[in-house]
XYZ file of C-alpha atoms in Angstrom:
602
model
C 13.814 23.426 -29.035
C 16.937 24.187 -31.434
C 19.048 21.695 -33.215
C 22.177 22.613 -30.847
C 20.088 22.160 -27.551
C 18.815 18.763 -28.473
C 22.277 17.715 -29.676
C 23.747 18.805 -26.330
C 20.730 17.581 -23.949
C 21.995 14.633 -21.361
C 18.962 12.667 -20.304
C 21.676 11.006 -17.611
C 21.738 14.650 -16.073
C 18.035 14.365 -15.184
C 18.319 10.894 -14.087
C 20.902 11.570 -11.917
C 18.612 14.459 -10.589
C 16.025 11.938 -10.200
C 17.889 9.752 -8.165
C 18.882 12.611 -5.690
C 15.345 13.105 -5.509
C 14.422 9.587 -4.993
C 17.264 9.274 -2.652
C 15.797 12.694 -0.352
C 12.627 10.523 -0.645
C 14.118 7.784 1.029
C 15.430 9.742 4.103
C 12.500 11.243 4.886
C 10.529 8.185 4.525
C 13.369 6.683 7.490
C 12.958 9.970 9.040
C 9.080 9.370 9.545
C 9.399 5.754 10.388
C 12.111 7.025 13.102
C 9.660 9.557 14.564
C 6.447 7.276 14.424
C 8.275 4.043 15.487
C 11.419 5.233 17.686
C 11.029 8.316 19.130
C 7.246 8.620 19.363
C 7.086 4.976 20.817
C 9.688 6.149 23.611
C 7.691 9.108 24.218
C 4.293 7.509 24.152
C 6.125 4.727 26.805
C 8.084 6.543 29.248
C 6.834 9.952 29.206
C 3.344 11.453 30.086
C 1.404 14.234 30.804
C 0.130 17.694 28.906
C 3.570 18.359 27.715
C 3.984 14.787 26.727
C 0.554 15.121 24.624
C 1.536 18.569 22.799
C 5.066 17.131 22.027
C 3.060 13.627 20.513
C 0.839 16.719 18.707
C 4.218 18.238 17.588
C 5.418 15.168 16.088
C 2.520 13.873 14.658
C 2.670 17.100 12.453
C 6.501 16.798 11.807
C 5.743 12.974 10.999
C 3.232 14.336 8.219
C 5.686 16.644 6.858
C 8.109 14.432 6.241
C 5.336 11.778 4.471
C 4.375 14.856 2.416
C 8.200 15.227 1.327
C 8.627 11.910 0.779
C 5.108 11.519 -1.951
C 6.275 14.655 -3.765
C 10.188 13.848 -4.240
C 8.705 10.441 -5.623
C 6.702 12.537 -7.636
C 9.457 14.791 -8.590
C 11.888 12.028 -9.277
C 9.311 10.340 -11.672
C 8.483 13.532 -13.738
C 12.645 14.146 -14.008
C 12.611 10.219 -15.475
C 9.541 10.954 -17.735
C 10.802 13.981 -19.301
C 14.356 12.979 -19.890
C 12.170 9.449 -21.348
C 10.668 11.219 -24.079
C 13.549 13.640 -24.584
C 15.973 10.650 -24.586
C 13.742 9.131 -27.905
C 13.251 12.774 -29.759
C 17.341 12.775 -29.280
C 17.681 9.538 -30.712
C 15.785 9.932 -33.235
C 17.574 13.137 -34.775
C 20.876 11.134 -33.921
C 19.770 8.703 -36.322
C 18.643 11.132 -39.043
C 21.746 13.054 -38.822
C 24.158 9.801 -38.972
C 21.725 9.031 -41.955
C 22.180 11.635 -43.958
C 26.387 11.724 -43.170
C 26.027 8.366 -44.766
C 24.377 9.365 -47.507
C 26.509 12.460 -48.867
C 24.119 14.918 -47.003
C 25.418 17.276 -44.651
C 23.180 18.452 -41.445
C 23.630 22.819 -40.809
C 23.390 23.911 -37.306
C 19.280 25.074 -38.046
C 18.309 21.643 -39.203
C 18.269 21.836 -42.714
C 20.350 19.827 -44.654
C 22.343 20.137 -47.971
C 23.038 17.617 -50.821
C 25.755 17.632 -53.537
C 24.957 17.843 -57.276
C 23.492 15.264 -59.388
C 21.971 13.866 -62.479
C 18.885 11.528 -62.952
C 19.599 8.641 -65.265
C 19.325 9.771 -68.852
C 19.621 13.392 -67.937
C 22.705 15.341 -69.706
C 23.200 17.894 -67.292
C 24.447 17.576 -63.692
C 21.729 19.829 -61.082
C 23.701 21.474 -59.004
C 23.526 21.098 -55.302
C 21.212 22.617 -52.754
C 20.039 23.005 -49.111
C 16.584 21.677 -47.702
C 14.535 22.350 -44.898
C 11.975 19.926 -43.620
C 8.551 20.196 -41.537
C 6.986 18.541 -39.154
C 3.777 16.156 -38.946
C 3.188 16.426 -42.261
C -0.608 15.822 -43.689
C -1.460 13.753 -46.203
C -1.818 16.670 -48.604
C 1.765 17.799 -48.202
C 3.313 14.905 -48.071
C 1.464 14.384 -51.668
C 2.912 17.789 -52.737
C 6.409 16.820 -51.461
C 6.181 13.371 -53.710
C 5.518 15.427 -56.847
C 8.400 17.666 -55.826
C 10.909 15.126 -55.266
C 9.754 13.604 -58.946
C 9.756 16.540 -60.432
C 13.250 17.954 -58.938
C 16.544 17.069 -61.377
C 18.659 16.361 -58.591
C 18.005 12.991 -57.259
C 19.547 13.587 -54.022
C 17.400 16.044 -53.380
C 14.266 13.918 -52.253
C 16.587 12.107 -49.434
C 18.068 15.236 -48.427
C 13.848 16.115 -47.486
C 13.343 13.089 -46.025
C 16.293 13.492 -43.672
C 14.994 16.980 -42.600
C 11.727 16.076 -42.296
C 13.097 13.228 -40.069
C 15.372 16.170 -37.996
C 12.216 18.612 -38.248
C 9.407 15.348 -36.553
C 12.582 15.049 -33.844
C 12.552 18.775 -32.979
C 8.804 19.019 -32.620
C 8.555 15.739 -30.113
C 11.428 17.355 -28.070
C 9.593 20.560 -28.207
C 6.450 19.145 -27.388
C 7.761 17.360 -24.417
C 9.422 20.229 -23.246
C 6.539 22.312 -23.112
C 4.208 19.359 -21.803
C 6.781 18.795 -19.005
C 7.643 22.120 -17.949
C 3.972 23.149 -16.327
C 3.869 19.707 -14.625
C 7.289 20.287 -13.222
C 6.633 23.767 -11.615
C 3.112 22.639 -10.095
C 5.128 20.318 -8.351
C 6.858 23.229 -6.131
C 5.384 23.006 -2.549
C 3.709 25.686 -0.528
C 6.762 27.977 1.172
C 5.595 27.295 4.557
C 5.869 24.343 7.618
C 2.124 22.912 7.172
C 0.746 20.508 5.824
C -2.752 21.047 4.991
C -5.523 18.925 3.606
C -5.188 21.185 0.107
C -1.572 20.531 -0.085
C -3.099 16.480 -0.102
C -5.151 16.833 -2.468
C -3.006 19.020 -4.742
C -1.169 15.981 -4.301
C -3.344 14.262 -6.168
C -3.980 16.635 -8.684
C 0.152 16.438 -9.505
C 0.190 12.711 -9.641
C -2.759 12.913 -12.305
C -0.597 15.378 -14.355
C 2.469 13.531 -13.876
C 0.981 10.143 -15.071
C -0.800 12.171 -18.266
C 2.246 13.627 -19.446
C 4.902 10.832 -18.829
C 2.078 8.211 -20.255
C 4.958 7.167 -23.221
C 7.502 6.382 -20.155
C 4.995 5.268 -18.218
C 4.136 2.488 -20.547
C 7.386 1.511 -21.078
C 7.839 0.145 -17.591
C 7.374 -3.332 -16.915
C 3.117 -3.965 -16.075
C 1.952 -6.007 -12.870
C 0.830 -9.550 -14.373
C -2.359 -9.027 -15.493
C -4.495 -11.583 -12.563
C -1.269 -12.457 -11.455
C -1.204 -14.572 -8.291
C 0.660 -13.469 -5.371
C 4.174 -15.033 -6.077
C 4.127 -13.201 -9.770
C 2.747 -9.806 -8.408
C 6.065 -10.724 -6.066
C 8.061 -11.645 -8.865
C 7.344 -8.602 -10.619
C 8.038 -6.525 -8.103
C 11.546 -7.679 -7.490
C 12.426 -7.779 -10.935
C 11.819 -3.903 -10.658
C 15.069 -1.658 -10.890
C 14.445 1.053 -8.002
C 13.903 3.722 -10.659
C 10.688 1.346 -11.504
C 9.513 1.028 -7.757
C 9.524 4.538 -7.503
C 7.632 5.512 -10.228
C 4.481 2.453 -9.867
C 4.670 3.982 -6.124
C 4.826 7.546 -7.190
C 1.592 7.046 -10.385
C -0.041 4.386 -8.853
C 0.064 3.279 -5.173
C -3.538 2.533 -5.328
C -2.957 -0.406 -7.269
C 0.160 -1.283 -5.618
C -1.038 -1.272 -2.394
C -4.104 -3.943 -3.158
C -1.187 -6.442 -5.034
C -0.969 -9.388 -2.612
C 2.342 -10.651 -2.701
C 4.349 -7.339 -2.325
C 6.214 -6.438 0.948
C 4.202 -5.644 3.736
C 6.398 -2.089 3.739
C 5.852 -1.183 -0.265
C 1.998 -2.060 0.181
C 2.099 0.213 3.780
C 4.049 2.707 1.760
C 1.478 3.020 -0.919
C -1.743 2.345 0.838
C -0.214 5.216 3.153
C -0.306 7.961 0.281
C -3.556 6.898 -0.727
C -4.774 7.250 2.840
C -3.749 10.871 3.267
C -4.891 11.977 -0.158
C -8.240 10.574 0.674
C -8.206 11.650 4.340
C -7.814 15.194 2.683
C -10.319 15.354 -0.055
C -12.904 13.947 2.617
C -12.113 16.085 4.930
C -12.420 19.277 2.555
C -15.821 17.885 0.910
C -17.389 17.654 4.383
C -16.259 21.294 5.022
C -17.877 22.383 1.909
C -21.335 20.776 3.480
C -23.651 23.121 5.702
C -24.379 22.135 8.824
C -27.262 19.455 9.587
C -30.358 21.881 10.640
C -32.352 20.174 13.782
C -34.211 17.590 12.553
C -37.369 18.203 14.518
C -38.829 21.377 15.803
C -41.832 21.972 18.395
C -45.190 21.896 16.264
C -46.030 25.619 15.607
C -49.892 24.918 16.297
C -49.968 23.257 19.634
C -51.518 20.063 18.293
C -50.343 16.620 18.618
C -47.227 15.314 17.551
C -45.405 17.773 19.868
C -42.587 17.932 17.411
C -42.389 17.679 13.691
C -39.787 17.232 11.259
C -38.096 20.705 9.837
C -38.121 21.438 6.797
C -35.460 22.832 6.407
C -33.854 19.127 7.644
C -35.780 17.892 5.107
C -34.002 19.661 2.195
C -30.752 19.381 3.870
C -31.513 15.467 3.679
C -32.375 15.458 0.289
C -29.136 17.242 -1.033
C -26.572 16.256 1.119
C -27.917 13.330 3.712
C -26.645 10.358 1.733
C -22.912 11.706 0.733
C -23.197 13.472 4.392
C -23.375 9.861 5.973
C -20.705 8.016 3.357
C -18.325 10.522 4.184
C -18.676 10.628 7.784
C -18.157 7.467 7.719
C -14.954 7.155 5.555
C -13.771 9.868 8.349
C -14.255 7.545 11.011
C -12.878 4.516 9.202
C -9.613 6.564 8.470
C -9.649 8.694 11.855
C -9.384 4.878 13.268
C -6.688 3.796 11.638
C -4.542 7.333 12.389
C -5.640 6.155 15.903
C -4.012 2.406 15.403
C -0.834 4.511 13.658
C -0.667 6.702 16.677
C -0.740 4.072 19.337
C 2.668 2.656 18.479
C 4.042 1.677 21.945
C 1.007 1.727 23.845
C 0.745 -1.064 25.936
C 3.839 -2.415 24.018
C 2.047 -2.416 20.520
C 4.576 -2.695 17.541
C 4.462 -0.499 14.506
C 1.014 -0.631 11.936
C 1.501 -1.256 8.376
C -1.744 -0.763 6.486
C -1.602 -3.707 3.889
C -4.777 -2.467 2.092
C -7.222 0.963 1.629
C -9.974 2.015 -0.086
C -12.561 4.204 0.661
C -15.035 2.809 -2.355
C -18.128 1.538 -1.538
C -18.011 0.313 2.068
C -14.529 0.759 2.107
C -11.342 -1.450 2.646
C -8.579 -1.577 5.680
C -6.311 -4.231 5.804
C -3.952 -3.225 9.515
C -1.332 -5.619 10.752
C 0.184 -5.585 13.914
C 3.769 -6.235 13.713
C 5.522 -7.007 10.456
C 4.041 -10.079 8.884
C 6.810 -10.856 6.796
C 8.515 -11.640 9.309
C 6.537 -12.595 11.948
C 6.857 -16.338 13.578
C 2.721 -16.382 14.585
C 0.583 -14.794 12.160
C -3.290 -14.348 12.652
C -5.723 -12.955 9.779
C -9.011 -11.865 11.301
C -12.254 -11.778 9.514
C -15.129 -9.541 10.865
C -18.788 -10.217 9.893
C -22.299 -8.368 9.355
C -22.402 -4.243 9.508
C -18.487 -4.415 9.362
C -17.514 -1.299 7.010
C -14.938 1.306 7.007
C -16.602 2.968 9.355
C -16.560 0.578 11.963
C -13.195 -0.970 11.714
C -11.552 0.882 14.722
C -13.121 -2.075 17.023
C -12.041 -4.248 14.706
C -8.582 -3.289 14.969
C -8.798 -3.086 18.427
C -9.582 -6.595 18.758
C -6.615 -7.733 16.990
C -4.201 -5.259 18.911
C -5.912 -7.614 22.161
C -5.030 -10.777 20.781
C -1.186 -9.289 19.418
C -0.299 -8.112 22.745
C -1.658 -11.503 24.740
C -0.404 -13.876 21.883
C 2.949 -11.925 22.414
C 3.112 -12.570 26.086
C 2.196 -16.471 25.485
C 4.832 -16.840 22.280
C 8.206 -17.787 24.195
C 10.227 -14.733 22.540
C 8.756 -15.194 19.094
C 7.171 -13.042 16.767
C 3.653 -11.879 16.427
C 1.727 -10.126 13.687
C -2.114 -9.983 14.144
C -4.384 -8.607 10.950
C -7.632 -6.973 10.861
C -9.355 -8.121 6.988
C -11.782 -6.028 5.654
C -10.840 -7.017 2.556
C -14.935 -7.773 1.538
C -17.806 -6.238 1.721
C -20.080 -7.522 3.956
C -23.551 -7.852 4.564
C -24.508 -4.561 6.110
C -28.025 -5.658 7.477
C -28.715 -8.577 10.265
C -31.899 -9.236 9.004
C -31.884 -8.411 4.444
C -28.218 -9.744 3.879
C -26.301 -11.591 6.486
C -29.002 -15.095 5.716
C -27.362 -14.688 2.185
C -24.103 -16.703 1.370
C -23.448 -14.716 -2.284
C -21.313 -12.058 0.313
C -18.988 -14.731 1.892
C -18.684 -16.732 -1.385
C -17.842 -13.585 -3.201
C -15.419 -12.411 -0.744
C -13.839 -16.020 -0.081
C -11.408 -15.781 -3.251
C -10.043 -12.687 -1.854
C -9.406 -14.493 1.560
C -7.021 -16.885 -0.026
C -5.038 -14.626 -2.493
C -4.278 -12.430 0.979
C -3.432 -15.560 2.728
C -1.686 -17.010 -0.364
C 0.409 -13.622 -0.750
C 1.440 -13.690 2.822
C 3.607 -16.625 1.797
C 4.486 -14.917 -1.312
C 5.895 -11.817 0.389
C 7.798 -13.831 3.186
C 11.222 -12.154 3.932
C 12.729 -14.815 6.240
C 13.755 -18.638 5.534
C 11.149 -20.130 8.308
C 7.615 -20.659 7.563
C 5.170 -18.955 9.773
C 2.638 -20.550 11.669
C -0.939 -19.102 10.489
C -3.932 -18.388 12.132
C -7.176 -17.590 10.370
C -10.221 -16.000 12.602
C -13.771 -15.184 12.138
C -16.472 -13.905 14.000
C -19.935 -14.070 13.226
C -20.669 -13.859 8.990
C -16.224 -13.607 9.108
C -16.324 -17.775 10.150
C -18.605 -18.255 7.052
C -16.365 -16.128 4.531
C -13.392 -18.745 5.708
C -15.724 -21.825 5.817
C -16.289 -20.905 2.038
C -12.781 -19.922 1.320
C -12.121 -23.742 2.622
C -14.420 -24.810 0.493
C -13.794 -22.668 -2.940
C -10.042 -23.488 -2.286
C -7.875 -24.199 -0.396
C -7.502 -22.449 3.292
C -3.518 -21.572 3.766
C -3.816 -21.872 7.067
C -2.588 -24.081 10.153
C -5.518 -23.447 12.588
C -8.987 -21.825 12.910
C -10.863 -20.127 15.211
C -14.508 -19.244 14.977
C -16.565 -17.147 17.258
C -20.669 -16.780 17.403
C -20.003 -18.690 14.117
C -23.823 -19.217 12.297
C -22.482 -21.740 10.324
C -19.227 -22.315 7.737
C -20.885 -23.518 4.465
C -19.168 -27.261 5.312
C -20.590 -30.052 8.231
C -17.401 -30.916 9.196
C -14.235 -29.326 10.839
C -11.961 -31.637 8.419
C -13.307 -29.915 5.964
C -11.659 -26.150 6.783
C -8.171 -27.391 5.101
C -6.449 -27.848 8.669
C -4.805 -30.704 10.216
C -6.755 -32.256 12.444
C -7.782 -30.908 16.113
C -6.809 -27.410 15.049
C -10.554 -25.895 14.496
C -11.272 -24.321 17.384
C -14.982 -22.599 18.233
C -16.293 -19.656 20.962
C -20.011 -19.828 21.671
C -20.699 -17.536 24.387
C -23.767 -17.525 26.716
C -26.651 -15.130 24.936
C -25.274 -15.184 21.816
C -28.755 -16.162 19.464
C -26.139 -15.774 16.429
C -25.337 -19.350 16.224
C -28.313 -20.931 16.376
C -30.355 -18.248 13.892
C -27.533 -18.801 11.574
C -27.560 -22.690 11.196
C -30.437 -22.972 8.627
C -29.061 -19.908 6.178
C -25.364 -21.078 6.837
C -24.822 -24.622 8.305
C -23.181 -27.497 6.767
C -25.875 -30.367 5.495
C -24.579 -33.415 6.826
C -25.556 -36.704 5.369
C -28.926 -36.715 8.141
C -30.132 -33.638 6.597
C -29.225 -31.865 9.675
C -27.672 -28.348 9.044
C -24.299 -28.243 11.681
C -22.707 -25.537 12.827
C -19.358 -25.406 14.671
C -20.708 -25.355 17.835
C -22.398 -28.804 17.227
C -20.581 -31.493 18.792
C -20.593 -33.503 15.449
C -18.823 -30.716 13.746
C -15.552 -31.731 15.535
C -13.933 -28.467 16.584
C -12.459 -27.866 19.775
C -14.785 -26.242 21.917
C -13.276 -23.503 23.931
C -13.863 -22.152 27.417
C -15.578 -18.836 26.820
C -16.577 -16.666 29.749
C -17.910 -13.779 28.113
C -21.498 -13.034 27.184
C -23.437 -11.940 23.962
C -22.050 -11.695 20.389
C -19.464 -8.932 20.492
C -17.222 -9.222 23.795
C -15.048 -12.692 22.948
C -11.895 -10.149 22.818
C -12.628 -8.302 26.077
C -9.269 -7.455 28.171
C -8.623 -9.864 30.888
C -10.993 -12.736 29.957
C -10.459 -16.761 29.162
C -12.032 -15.901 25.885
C -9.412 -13.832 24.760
C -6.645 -15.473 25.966
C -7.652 -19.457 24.485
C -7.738 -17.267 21.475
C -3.891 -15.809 21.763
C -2.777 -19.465 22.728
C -4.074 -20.604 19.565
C -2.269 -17.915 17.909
C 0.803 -18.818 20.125
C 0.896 -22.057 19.120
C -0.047 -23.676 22.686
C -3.304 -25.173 21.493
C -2.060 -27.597 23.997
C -3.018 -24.976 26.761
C -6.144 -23.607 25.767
C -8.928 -24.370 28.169
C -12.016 -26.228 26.688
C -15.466 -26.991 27.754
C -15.803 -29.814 29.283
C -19.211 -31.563 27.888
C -20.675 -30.109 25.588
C -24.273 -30.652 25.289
C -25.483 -32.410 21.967
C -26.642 -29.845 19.512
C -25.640 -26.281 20.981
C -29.057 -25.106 19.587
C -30.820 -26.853 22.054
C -29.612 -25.521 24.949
């Protein structure tokens, strides 16, 4: 890059550009809400059929098109703002040589090299006349060395500033140059494929373009304002509103894995982000189990007639050694994320309100945070816990669950607003019998409880406080028992079902006014009572209590379903004492009427 082209470059032209592509971002992010939340619901609700289902089909693709434009003009719009960032300083910083050297007697020429009058060093008779200078760029300690004996040795003392200043000219054309030819790759991989799909490679290129975008514009990337580092939820909220929208854009656009786990942002920014994190990942799953062969048979007749009957190929066998474990991790992510499409694309349903997908990840067993319903500004909100073997890959029951109690809760609310959450937000014990007797999972998981809860307060977007549910089932009741105990619970009632115990003897103890613990213990569920010694509260006795236990002091409720799994069944008493809870009509919920002494000796 010339003298003339840096002197003439307007960074305000590529911001403006950048806002034009933020601002087509924006439209088709309303465009995609419009079609999953407005005209898919109406479809969904008053229309069925096969055409019905191939229209859905239809829009579910157009929906994705539009998410696709919406992550790459954020992308766009950030790489604009990066490169006229580190133009904007190599501009300045000629500007400032140039006014320099004007100052200073020195005149800049249209290549960058700059002239100086005549002169004479003290003591020196004659006067050296005047000369012209051109500087270099990222000089090394050797030439700068030469350059020092050059300047002492020169008889015109101007001479030495006169190099300095085009040195100074010569480091600003090189950064602008550099920049230019950092940017200008990152900015063409950024066109999209010319056609109307929107394929798991175009996903993942995705990816690839946000890693380029945040390794060139790393300068103006760092000059934007950090999230607090272990920030609580009202500073991550704080930070995030003392963003300009430029800023927004670009965290969104680098980073929405990070914003999307900040509790304390919007329920829409963290949906937003955790959104773009869920189709990249959907797609590079996806293409990684396509690059897998196909599972062999694992057993085969036995060749030689002789007892077993089968045996186990071989060829399994050294399928299983190469590919068995990342095989099973990434079927599972699949069916984590192909659930939570499912939740996205049952908007309307049975009168289900739009998903927002407060939290992702598909490390280790994997994270989903889905709300029902807006929970910023929701009147009822309920945060469900799940317990043992819950992982990505088993969340869609989870979810399910909690689209039960929204849609009951709803009907029992008197008009007011509902928002029901599924958190997998921890990773649970994955085995009845090696890890759910340990408490390290629930007391590890516990802190993350009450930030969530904490930044649900944090990211409120109407005057009136909610009222807050908190709900466990099985290992879930002990994560909240020790959340209660490690802190304190931000929450106005509790419900625990097939509890095995919640780290504390007494329901006083769980951080809610009185009377509003509330228990499930259904008939043939063993969980309870095979819990107690592992999870129970020690009262003073030396007995270990769980919520079920009289003593304990929680409201025991009516529960007509059997077995450890089936309190949120459609159509049953156990669902709906649950939804009244959530309602706030505690006052209607059906209870048992005498419970027996210790549940465990039933």
């Amino acid at each position: 890059m010339d003298l003339a082209t840096l002197k003439a470059f307007k960074p305000s032209e590529y911001e403006e550009a950048a806002d034009g592509y933020r601002a087509t971002g924006d439209m088709a992010s309303e465009a995609k809400d419009a079609i999953d939340n407005r005209i898919g619901l109406g479809l969904r609700g008053e229309v069925k059929g096969d055409a019905a289902e191939a229209a859905h089909e239809q829009l579910k693709k157009l929906s994705s098109n539009f998410h696709y434009v919406q992550t790459e003009c954020g992308l766009v719009s950030t790489a604009l703002n990066g490169f006229a960032f580190d133009i904007a300083v190599a501009k300045r910083k000629l500007e400032a040589a140039m006014e320099d050297a004007r100052a200073d007697g020195c005149t800049v020429k249209a290549n960058g090299s700059v002239s100086y009058p005549a002169g004479k060093k003290p003591g020196d008779e004659k006067t050296a006349e005047g000369g012209a200078v051109t500087g270099s760029a990222g000089g090394t300690p050797i030439s700068d060395a030469v350059e020092r004996q050059a300047v002492h040795f020169h008889p015109n003392p101007h001479y030495g500033k006169a190099l300095a200043y085009a040195n100074r000219i010569a480091d600003a054309l090189e950064e602008a140059t550099d920049a230019d030819t950092k940017w200008a790759p990152k900015l063409r991989a950024l066109r999209a494929d010319d056609d109307l799909e929107v394929s798991h490679r175009d996903w993942t290129d995705v990816k690839a373009d946000t890693g380029g975008v945040s390794e060139a514009g790393r300068n103006y990337f760092d000059s934007l304002p950090e999230p607090p580092k272990d920030g609580t939820p009202r500073d991550n909220a704080a930070w995030w509103k003392g963003l300009s929208p430029e800023e927004q854009a670009a965290h969104l656009a680098l980073n929405a894995a990070r914003v999307g786990a900040l509790d304390g942002l919007p329920a829409e920014t963290r949906d937003e982000a955790n959104r773009m994190v869920l189709a990249q990942s959907r797609a590079h799953v996806e293409l990684e189990l396509a690059k897998i062969p196909p599972e062999p048979t694992r057993y085969s007749p036995n060749p030689y007639g002789t007892y077993p009957a089968v045996i186990q190929n071989p060829d399994w066998s050294k399928w299983d050694e190469k590919y068995g474990e990342r095989f099973a991790q990434l079927k599972k992510s699949q069916g984590g994320m192909n659930s939570i499409q499912e939740r996205f694309d049952a908007t309307g349903t049975k009168g289900l309100p739009e998903a927002y997908l407060i939290g992702f990840s598909t490390e280790g067993n994997g994270r989903a945070i889905v709300a029902n319903g807006n929970p910023d500004t929701a009147d009822h909100q309920a945060v469900y816990v799940p317990g043992t073997s819950s992982n990505l890959g088993s969340v869609g029951g989870d979810i399910n669950r909690m689209a039960n109690v929204w849609r009951v809760a709803t009907d029992e609310a008197d008009g007011a607003s509902v928002s029901t959450i599924t958190w997998l937000g921890y990773d649970a014990p994955q085995s009845i019998v090696k890890d759910s007797p340990f408490s390290h999972y629930a007391n590890d998981g516990a802190p993350a409880y009450n930030r969530f809860l904490d930044g649900l307060d944090a990211s409120r977007a109407v005057e009136s406080e909610p009222h807050r549910t908190a709900i466990g089932h099985s290992y879930g009741t002990t994560l909240i028992g020790s959340a209660a105990r490690q802190g304190e619970l931000n929450a106005d009632e509790v419900i625990l079902a097939g509890s095995p115990g919640v780290q504390v003897s007494k329901a006083e103890q769980l951080d809610v006014p009185k009377g509003h613990v509330w228990n499930q213990e259904a008939d043939w569920d063993v969980v309870p009572d095979i819990g107690r010694f592992g999870h129970g509260g020690n009262d003073r006795d030396g007995v270990w209590l769980i919520p079920s236990d009289p003593v304990f002091g929680a409201n025991q409720m009516t529960t007509d379903t059997s077995g450890h799994s089936d309190y949120w069944n459609e159509n049953t008493q156990s669902l709906r004492n649950q939804a009244l809870v959530v309602a706030g009509h505690g006052d209607e919920v059906k209870l048992e009427p005498t419970p027996s002494a210790y549940r465990g000796g039933r």
